[in-house]
Amino acid sequence: MRVVTTGAAGFIGSTLVDRLLREGHSVLAVDDLSTGHLDNLAESADDPRLTFLESDVVADAARREMTAYRAEVVFHLAAQMDVRHSVADPVGDARRNVLGSLAVLESARASGARKLVFASSGGTIYGDQPTYPVHESADLDPICPYGAAKVCGETYLRVYRHLHRLQTTALALGNVYGPRQDPHGEAGVVSIFASALMEGRPTMIFGAGGATRDYVYVDDVVEAFVLAAGPAGDGLRLNIGTGRETSVRQLHRLIAEVVERPDTPKFMPPRAGELDRVGLDCGAAQRVLGWRAKVDLTEGLSRTVAWLQDRVDAAHSPAAPASRHAVVGQTYLVPAVKRDRSEARERR
């Protein structure tokens, strides 16, 4: 099967790309590298079925390439995912997350794709709810532009399903964590806490620490995307989480135990646009896709910390090999990965 994956150099997208290639599929991986990293695709760099396109999905060149690839399934994960940034720059957020989703949908339609699987948000689209865990039938009540953009993306999915008979499934993800999550980014509290504690840097909790999230391991999330690529779930939004809430304060304590560091965070004022609770009822995903989260939080945190420790050890090793990716000006030289430079040619 031929597939397009946007946001392919991010930690979820790259894990999905690796899984698809292992299963024998051909992948057009699209990422503008604004937050993703080519190193995330190093595991699959020698696979001839992988083609990498560096581009914003809104760009005309990207739309042409995604259309010409004639994929059967499109996985749309590319997004501006920082809630604070969406509050500070809602227009910029809408360009990336609303127009980006529309551009990918239009490419899928034009290419004759069978299905598009969309990464939605299992927290921000629902807002604060009266009962938890939250079912898909709950009223949508986003409290930040990022959540509003995801709701808009889901609305466009329904439009394309009705107008063009494009099969669609939206996966409303909990707080995804695991290997490859950027510890220096604005999102991903597990990786941020773990890396800071390992390096002896201070950690910060915004608010009193009682806010809860539904933390779901990246491999479980990738499994949901793979299952959703089939005919099941057409026209649905499916929650993808564990159904269990963990407070930020509890999370910090668990990570401190894993890395064997003091559990002494600094408490800061709460941030605008942040939710008090996230907890997802994932019964529909189990009924429709046969999916459930398999990796519990303790095991997932251990795996994530082990991955971070491997990175630290490699960085401090005197015999550490040079990066596979050389940078010359604005062009990345990636051995054995075909990279489409049509957009760069168009700019020139």
Tab-separated table of C-alpha atoms in Angstrom:
chain	number	residue	atom	x	y	z
A	1	MET	CA	0.000	0.000	0.000
A	2	ARG	CA	1.153	3.544	-0.751
A	3	VAL	CA	0.641	6.038	2.075
A	4	VAL	CA	1.314	9.694	2.784
A	5	THR	CA	2.267	10.675	6.332
A	6	THR	CA	2.420	14.356	7.249
A	7	GLY	CA	4.338	15.475	10.315
A	8	ALA	CA	6.532	12.474	9.500
A	9	ALA	CA	9.670	13.708	11.263
A	10	GLY	CA	7.869	14.295	14.552
A	11	PHE	CA	8.016	11.705	17.282
A	12	ILE	CA	4.586	10.198	16.583
A	13	GLY	CA	4.864	10.563	12.812
A	14	SER	CA	8.322	8.998	12.582
A	15	THR	CA	7.276	6.090	14.789
A	16	LEU	CA	4.314	5.564	12.477
A	17	VAL	CA	6.565	5.733	9.391
A	18	ASP	CA	8.873	3.071	10.846
A	19	ARG	CA	5.894	0.821	11.566
A	20	LEU	CA	4.457	1.253	8.057
A	21	LEU	CA	7.771	0.463	6.395
A	22	ARG	CA	8.254	-2.644	8.550
A	23	GLU	CA	4.870	-3.833	7.327
A	24	GLY	CA	5.942	-3.434	3.704
A	25	HIS	CA	4.182	-0.191	2.738
A	26	SER	CA	5.656	2.623	0.633
A	27	VAL	CA	5.632	6.011	2.342
A	28	LEU	CA	5.808	9.628	1.235
A	29	ALA	CA	6.921	11.351	4.450
A	30	VAL	CA	6.142	15.081	4.558
A	31	ASP	CA	7.500	17.491	7.163
A	32	ASP	CA	8.670	21.112	7.100
A	33	LEU	CA	11.171	20.365	9.918
A	34	SER	CA	9.980	23.348	11.940
A	35	THR	CA	9.679	21.060	14.956
A	36	GLY	CA	10.409	17.613	13.527
A	37	HIS	CA	13.911	16.183	13.160
A	38	LEU	CA	15.395	14.120	10.344
A	39	ASP	CA	17.254	12.058	12.941
A	40	ASN	CA	13.885	10.586	13.879
A	41	LEU	CA	13.805	8.892	10.463
A	42	ALA	CA	17.351	7.517	10.670
A	43	GLU	CA	16.106	3.994	11.442
A	44	SER	CA	14.391	3.865	8.045
A	45	ALA	CA	16.893	5.945	6.076
A	46	ASP	CA	18.112	2.987	4.003
A	47	ASP	CA	14.634	1.807	3.022
A	48	PRO	CA	14.042	2.465	-0.703
A	49	ARG	CA	10.283	2.638	-0.105
A	50	LEU	CA	10.699	5.879	1.871
A	51	THR	CA	10.550	9.239	0.101
A	52	PHE	CA	10.983	12.386	2.181
A	53	LEU	CA	9.499	15.736	1.159
A	54	GLU	CA	10.571	18.790	3.161
A	55	SER	CA	7.667	21.199	2.872
A	56	ASP	CA	4.847	22.960	4.617
A	57	VAL	CA	1.709	21.013	3.665
A	58	VAL	CA	-0.012	24.266	2.640
A	59	ALA	CA	2.586	24.945	-0.079
A	60	ASP	CA	1.480	24.397	-3.660
A	61	ALA	CA	4.490	22.175	-4.332
A	62	ALA	CA	3.613	19.896	-1.421
A	63	ARG	CA	0.014	19.603	-2.578
A	64	ARG	CA	1.178	18.639	-6.058
A	65	GLU	CA	3.581	16.015	-4.756
A	66	MET	CA	1.055	14.500	-2.340
A	67	THR	CA	-1.510	14.346	-5.128
A	68	ALA	CA	0.920	12.827	-7.626
A	69	TYR	CA	1.961	10.123	-5.141
A	70	ARG	CA	-1.487	8.499	-5.468
A	71	ALA	CA	-1.599	7.149	-1.932
A	72	GLU	CA	-4.341	4.830	-0.798
A	73	VAL	CA	-4.284	6.195	2.767
A	74	VAL	CA	-3.203	9.582	4.120
A	75	PHE	CA	-2.205	10.026	7.764
A	76	HIS	CA	-2.374	13.695	8.715
A	77	LEU	CA	-0.316	14.458	11.827
A	78	ALA	CA	1.362	17.753	10.834
A	79	ALA	CA	0.337	20.535	13.213
A	80	GLN	CA	1.360	23.510	15.284
A	81	MET	CA	0.755	21.844	18.647
A	82	ASP	CA	1.756	24.445	21.245
A	83	VAL	CA	-1.356	25.654	23.073
A	84	ARG	CA	0.425	28.780	24.325
A	85	HIS	CA	1.539	29.680	20.823
A	86	SER	CA	-2.015	29.266	19.559
A	87	VAL	CA	-3.215	31.733	22.196
A	88	ALA	CA	-0.461	34.226	21.345
A	89	ASP	CA	-0.831	33.861	17.547
A	90	PRO	CA	-4.264	32.455	16.673
A	91	VAL	CA	-3.981	33.523	13.020
A	92	GLY	CA	-0.670	31.721	12.610
A	93	ASP	CA	-2.110	28.683	14.363
A	94	ALA	CA	-5.098	28.659	12.012
A	95	ARG	CA	-2.857	28.855	8.968
A	96	ARG	CA	-0.913	25.798	10.080
A	97	ASN	CA	-3.735	23.779	11.580
A	98	VAL	CA	-6.859	24.776	9.644
A	99	LEU	CA	-5.496	25.580	6.199
A	100	GLY	CA	-2.972	22.769	6.585
A	101	SER	CA	-5.696	20.207	7.228
A	102	LEU	CA	-7.765	21.532	4.335
A	103	ALA	CA	-4.762	21.347	1.991
A	104	VAL	CA	-4.073	17.741	2.958
A	105	LEU	CA	-7.736	16.814	2.510
A	106	GLU	CA	-7.789	18.412	-0.914
A	107	SER	CA	-4.646	16.520	-1.924
A	108	ALA	CA	-6.200	13.277	-0.704
A	109	ARG	CA	-9.334	13.953	-2.719
A	110	ALA	CA	-7.429	14.896	-5.849
A	111	SER	CA	-5.210	11.825	-5.623
A	112	GLY	CA	-8.117	9.406	-5.301
A	113	ALA	CA	-7.120	8.275	-1.806
A	114	ARG	CA	-9.458	5.829	-0.104
A	115	LYS	CA	-9.087	7.163	3.449
A	116	LEU	CA	-7.627	9.962	5.572
A	117	VAL	CA	-6.825	9.436	9.253
A	118	PHE	CA	-6.611	12.695	11.206
A	119	ALA	CA	-4.756	13.371	14.452
A	120	SER	CA	-7.220	15.316	16.585
A	121	SER	CA	-6.922	16.332	20.244
A	122	GLY	CA	-8.555	14.366	23.029
A	123	GLY	CA	-8.234	17.242	25.477
A	124	THR	CA	-8.561	20.615	23.835
A	125	ILE	CA	-11.602	19.835	21.660
A	126	TYR	CA	-13.669	18.863	24.707
A	127	GLY	CA	-12.560	21.572	27.106
A	128	ASP	CA	-13.620	21.187	30.723
A	129	GLN	CA	-16.459	18.674	31.023
A	130	PRO	CA	-18.954	17.900	33.824
A	131	THR	CA	-18.161	14.152	33.831
A	132	TYR	CA	-15.041	12.056	33.225
A	133	PRO	CA	-13.813	10.065	31.423
A	134	VAL	CA	-15.117	11.960	28.405
A	135	HIS	CA	-17.083	10.091	25.733
A	136	GLU	CA	-17.065	11.064	22.046
A	137	SER	CA	-20.681	12.170	22.384
A	138	ALA	CA	-19.730	14.993	24.781
A	139	ASP	CA	-20.306	18.557	23.646
A	140	LEU	CA	-17.256	20.144	22.080
A	141	ASP	CA	-16.060	23.170	24.029
A	142	PRO	CA	-12.507	24.198	23.052
A	143	ILE	CA	-10.942	26.886	25.235
A	144	CYS	CA	-7.919	27.665	23.041
A	145	PRO	CA	-7.337	28.315	19.319
A	146	TYR	CA	-5.462	25.009	18.966
A	147	GLY	CA	-8.557	23.112	20.083
A	148	ALA	CA	-10.781	25.230	17.827
A	149	ALA	CA	-8.530	24.391	14.856
A	150	LYS	CA	-8.827	20.671	15.580
A	151	VAL	CA	-12.623	20.959	15.736
A	152	CYS	CA	-12.507	22.794	12.420
A	153	GLY	CA	-10.362	20.036	10.945
A	154	GLU	CA	-12.886	17.418	12.030
A	155	THR	CA	-15.659	19.478	10.424
A	156	TYR	CA	-13.773	19.513	7.124
A	157	LEU	CA	-13.394	15.727	7.404
A	158	ARG	CA	-17.170	15.407	7.468
A	159	VAL	CA	-17.511	17.770	4.508
A	160	TYR	CA	-15.093	15.743	2.374
A	161	ARG	CA	-16.762	12.515	3.404
A	162	HIS	CA	-20.145	13.828	2.272
A	163	LEU	CA	-19.025	15.659	-0.874
A	164	HIS	CA	-16.312	13.351	-2.156
A	165	ARG	CA	-16.950	9.993	-0.432
A	166	LEU	CA	-13.503	10.123	1.146
A	167	GLN	CA	-13.398	7.793	4.126
A	168	THR	CA	-12.223	9.610	7.246
A	169	THR	CA	-11.466	8.821	10.872
A	170	ALA	CA	-10.408	11.331	13.527
A	171	LEU	CA	-8.356	9.996	16.424
A	172	ALA	CA	-8.748	12.222	19.490
A	173	LEU	CA	-5.411	11.617	21.160
A	174	GLY	CA	-4.641	11.864	24.845
A	175	ASN	CA	-1.246	13.190	25.966
A	176	VAL	CA	1.126	11.108	23.881
A	177	TYR	CA	4.620	10.441	25.247
A	178	GLY	CA	7.554	8.166	24.524
A	179	PRO	CA	10.889	7.919	22.700
A	180	ARG	CA	11.715	10.691	20.204
A	181	GLN	CA	9.590	13.275	21.976
A	182	ASP	CA	11.624	16.479	21.950
A	183	PRO	CA	12.762	17.302	25.498
A	184	HIS	CA	13.569	20.851	24.409
A	185	GLY	CA	10.215	21.602	22.758
A	186	GLU	CA	7.185	23.415	24.106
A	187	ALA	CA	5.018	20.297	24.321
A	188	GLY	CA	5.636	16.928	25.930
A	189	VAL	CA	5.817	17.259	29.695
A	190	VAL	CA	7.105	13.705	30.198
A	191	SER	CA	10.191	14.303	28.096
A	192	ILE	CA	10.682	17.802	29.529
A	193	PHE	CA	10.513	16.612	33.149
A	194	ALA	CA	12.670	13.551	32.537
A	195	SER	CA	15.452	15.342	30.673
A	196	ALA	CA	15.595	18.173	33.217
A	197	LEU	CA	15.736	15.797	36.166
A	198	MET	CA	18.425	13.673	34.507
A	199	GLU	CA	20.554	16.767	33.872
A	200	GLY	CA	20.018	18.254	37.332
A	201	ARG	CA	18.080	21.239	36.003
A	202	PRO	CA	15.059	22.693	37.853
A	203	THR	CA	11.598	21.529	36.855
A	204	MET	CA	8.490	23.696	36.887
A	205	ILE	CA	4.836	22.892	37.413
A	206	PHE	CA	2.380	25.539	36.263
A	207	GLY	CA	-0.473	25.818	38.734
A	208	ALA	CA	-0.893	23.771	41.899
A	209	GLY	CA	-0.110	20.462	40.159
A	210	GLY	CA	-3.611	19.052	40.405
A	211	ALA	CA	-4.372	19.267	36.675
A	212	THR	CA	-4.774	15.790	35.194
A	213	ARG	CA	-3.934	14.304	31.819
A	214	ASP	CA	-4.498	10.964	30.096
A	215	TYR	CA	-0.968	9.819	29.184
A	216	VAL	CA	-0.806	7.274	26.346
A	217	TYR	CA	2.360	5.642	25.017
A	218	VAL	CA	3.424	6.375	21.448
A	219	ASP	CA	3.499	2.738	20.266
A	220	ASP	CA	-0.107	2.312	21.372
A	221	VAL	CA	-1.062	5.463	19.458
A	222	VAL	CA	0.672	4.223	16.306
A	223	GLU	CA	-1.249	0.967	16.599
A	224	ALA	CA	-4.482	2.990	16.586
A	225	PHE	CA	-3.450	4.817	13.407
A	226	VAL	CA	-2.625	1.544	11.656
A	227	LEU	CA	-5.943	-0.012	12.645
A	228	ALA	CA	-7.841	3.125	11.581
A	229	ALA	CA	-6.367	2.852	8.067
A	230	GLY	CA	-8.815	0.049	7.349
A	231	PRO	CA	-12.532	0.424	6.654
A	232	ALA	CA	-13.524	0.451	10.335
A	233	GLY	CA	-14.269	3.789	11.930
A	234	ASP	CA	-15.308	5.643	8.791
A	235	GLY	CA	-16.993	8.914	9.716
A	236	LEU	CA	-16.149	8.600	13.411
A	237	ARG	CA	-14.067	10.348	16.017
A	238	LEU	CA	-12.441	7.812	18.339
A	239	ASN	CA	-10.784	8.677	21.639
A	240	ILE	CA	-7.277	7.249	22.010
A	241	GLY	CA	-6.040	7.202	25.589
A	242	THR	CA	-5.995	5.008	28.670
A	243	GLY	CA	-9.088	6.217	30.503
A	244	ARG	CA	-6.905	6.955	33.527
A	245	GLU	CA	-6.095	10.440	34.791
A	246	THR	CA	-2.713	11.306	36.274
A	247	SER	CA	-2.051	14.672	37.873
A	248	VAL	CA	0.999	16.676	36.847
A	249	ARG	CA	2.245	16.413	40.415
A	250	GLN	CA	1.877	12.617	40.381
A	251	LEU	CA	3.636	12.453	37.025
A	252	HIS	CA	6.599	14.420	38.341
A	253	ARG	CA	6.905	12.079	41.317
A	254	LEU	CA	6.806	8.977	39.095
A	255	ILE	CA	9.468	10.340	36.747
A	256	ALA	CA	11.679	11.402	39.658
A	257	GLU	CA	11.484	7.828	40.985
A	258	VAL	CA	12.480	6.366	37.613
A	259	VAL	CA	15.485	8.680	37.169
A	260	GLU	CA	16.334	8.540	40.896
A	261	ARG	CA	16.344	12.294	41.436
A	262	PRO	CA	14.696	14.471	44.122
A	263	ASP	CA	10.998	15.175	43.622
A	264	THR	CA	11.232	18.935	44.200
A	265	PRO	CA	9.546	20.902	41.403
A	266	LYS	CA	9.079	24.674	41.430
A	267	PHE	CA	5.477	25.875	41.225
A	268	MET	CA	4.643	28.664	38.785
A	269	PRO	CA	1.426	30.575	37.981
A	270	PRO	CA	-1.026	28.676	35.734
A	271	ARG	CA	-0.950	29.331	31.984
A	272	ALA	CA	-3.788	30.563	29.777
A	273	GLY	CA	-5.579	27.958	27.700
A	274	GLU	CA	-4.587	24.994	29.880
A	275	LEU	CA	-7.226	22.459	30.907
A	276	ASP	CA	-7.907	21.283	34.454
A	277	ARG	CA	-8.616	17.678	33.470
A	278	VAL	CA	-8.171	15.273	30.566
A	279	GLY	CA	-9.492	11.729	30.785
A	280	LEU	CA	-10.862	9.820	27.816
A	281	ASP	CA	-13.444	7.063	27.516
A	282	CYS	CA	-11.850	4.796	24.894
A	283	GLY	CA	-14.528	2.130	24.735
A	284	ALA	CA	-15.502	3.056	21.179
A	285	ALA	CA	-11.961	2.478	19.886
A	286	GLN	CA	-12.000	-0.980	21.446
A	287	ARG	CA	-15.393	-1.829	19.951
A	288	VAL	CA	-14.750	-0.369	16.490
A	289	LEU	CA	-11.019	-0.971	15.968
A	290	GLY	CA	-10.271	-3.680	18.502
A	291	TRP	CA	-7.788	-1.230	20.045
A	292	ARG	CA	-6.781	-0.639	23.622
A	293	ALA	CA	-3.733	0.852	25.314
A	294	LYS	CA	-1.312	-1.902	26.332
A	295	VAL	CA	1.634	-0.021	27.865
A	296	ASP	CA	0.953	1.245	31.382
A	297	LEU	CA	2.409	4.536	32.580
A	298	THR	CA	5.161	3.057	34.744
A	299	GLU	CA	6.472	0.890	31.916
A	300	GLY	CA	6.141	3.705	29.382
A	301	LEU	CA	8.068	6.110	31.588
A	302	SER	CA	10.854	3.547	32.047
A	303	ARG	CA	11.142	3.093	28.279
A	304	THR	CA	11.165	6.841	27.685
A	305	VAL	CA	13.834	7.492	30.306
A	306	ALA	CA	15.955	4.659	28.880
A	307	TRP	CA	15.769	6.266	25.431
A	308	LEU	CA	16.748	9.658	26.849
A	309	GLN	CA	19.644	8.085	28.745
A	310	ASP	CA	20.883	6.446	25.541
A	311	ARG	CA	20.914	9.874	23.908
A	312	VAL	CA	22.877	11.366	26.803
A	313	ASP	CA	25.378	8.494	26.743
A	314	ALA	CA	25.841	8.793	22.970
A	315	ALA	CA	26.371	12.545	23.193
A	316	HIS	CA	29.120	12.145	25.791
A	317	SER	CA	30.811	9.169	24.177
A	318	PRO	CA	34.245	10.072	22.719
A	319	ALA	CA	33.681	7.461	20.030
A	320	ALA	CA	30.219	8.739	19.099
A	321	PRO	CA	29.733	8.506	15.316
A	322	ALA	CA	29.107	11.623	13.265
A	323	SER	CA	25.511	12.414	12.442
A	324	ARG	CA	24.190	10.768	9.310
A	325	HIS	CA	22.745	14.120	8.291
A	326	ALA	CA	25.094	16.786	7.003
A	327	VAL	CA	23.813	20.301	6.535
A	328	VAL	CA	24.935	22.435	3.624
A	329	GLY	CA	23.243	25.827	3.683
A	330	GLN	CA	19.538	25.018	3.691
A	331	THR	CA	19.883	21.585	2.065
A	332	TYR	CA	20.015	18.408	4.141
A	333	LEU	CA	21.985	15.521	2.674
A	334	VAL	CA	20.275	12.353	3.842
A	335	PRO	CA	21.930	9.121	2.696
A	336	ALA	CA	19.563	6.673	1.010
A	337	VAL	CA	16.476	8.799	1.616
A	338	LYS	CA	15.009	10.286	-1.530
A	339	ARG	CA	14.150	13.904	-0.814
A	340	ASP	CA	11.928	15.857	-3.120
A	341	ARG	CA	13.240	19.372	-3.697
A	342	SER	CA	10.498	20.547	-6.029
A	343	GLU	CA	9.460	23.301	-3.626
A	344	ALA	CA	13.023	24.572	-3.409
A	345	ARG	CA	13.199	24.654	-7.221
A	346	GLU	CA	9.914	26.569	-7.283
A	347	ARG	CA	11.251	29.168	-4.820
A	348	ARG	CA	14.305	29.728	-6.980
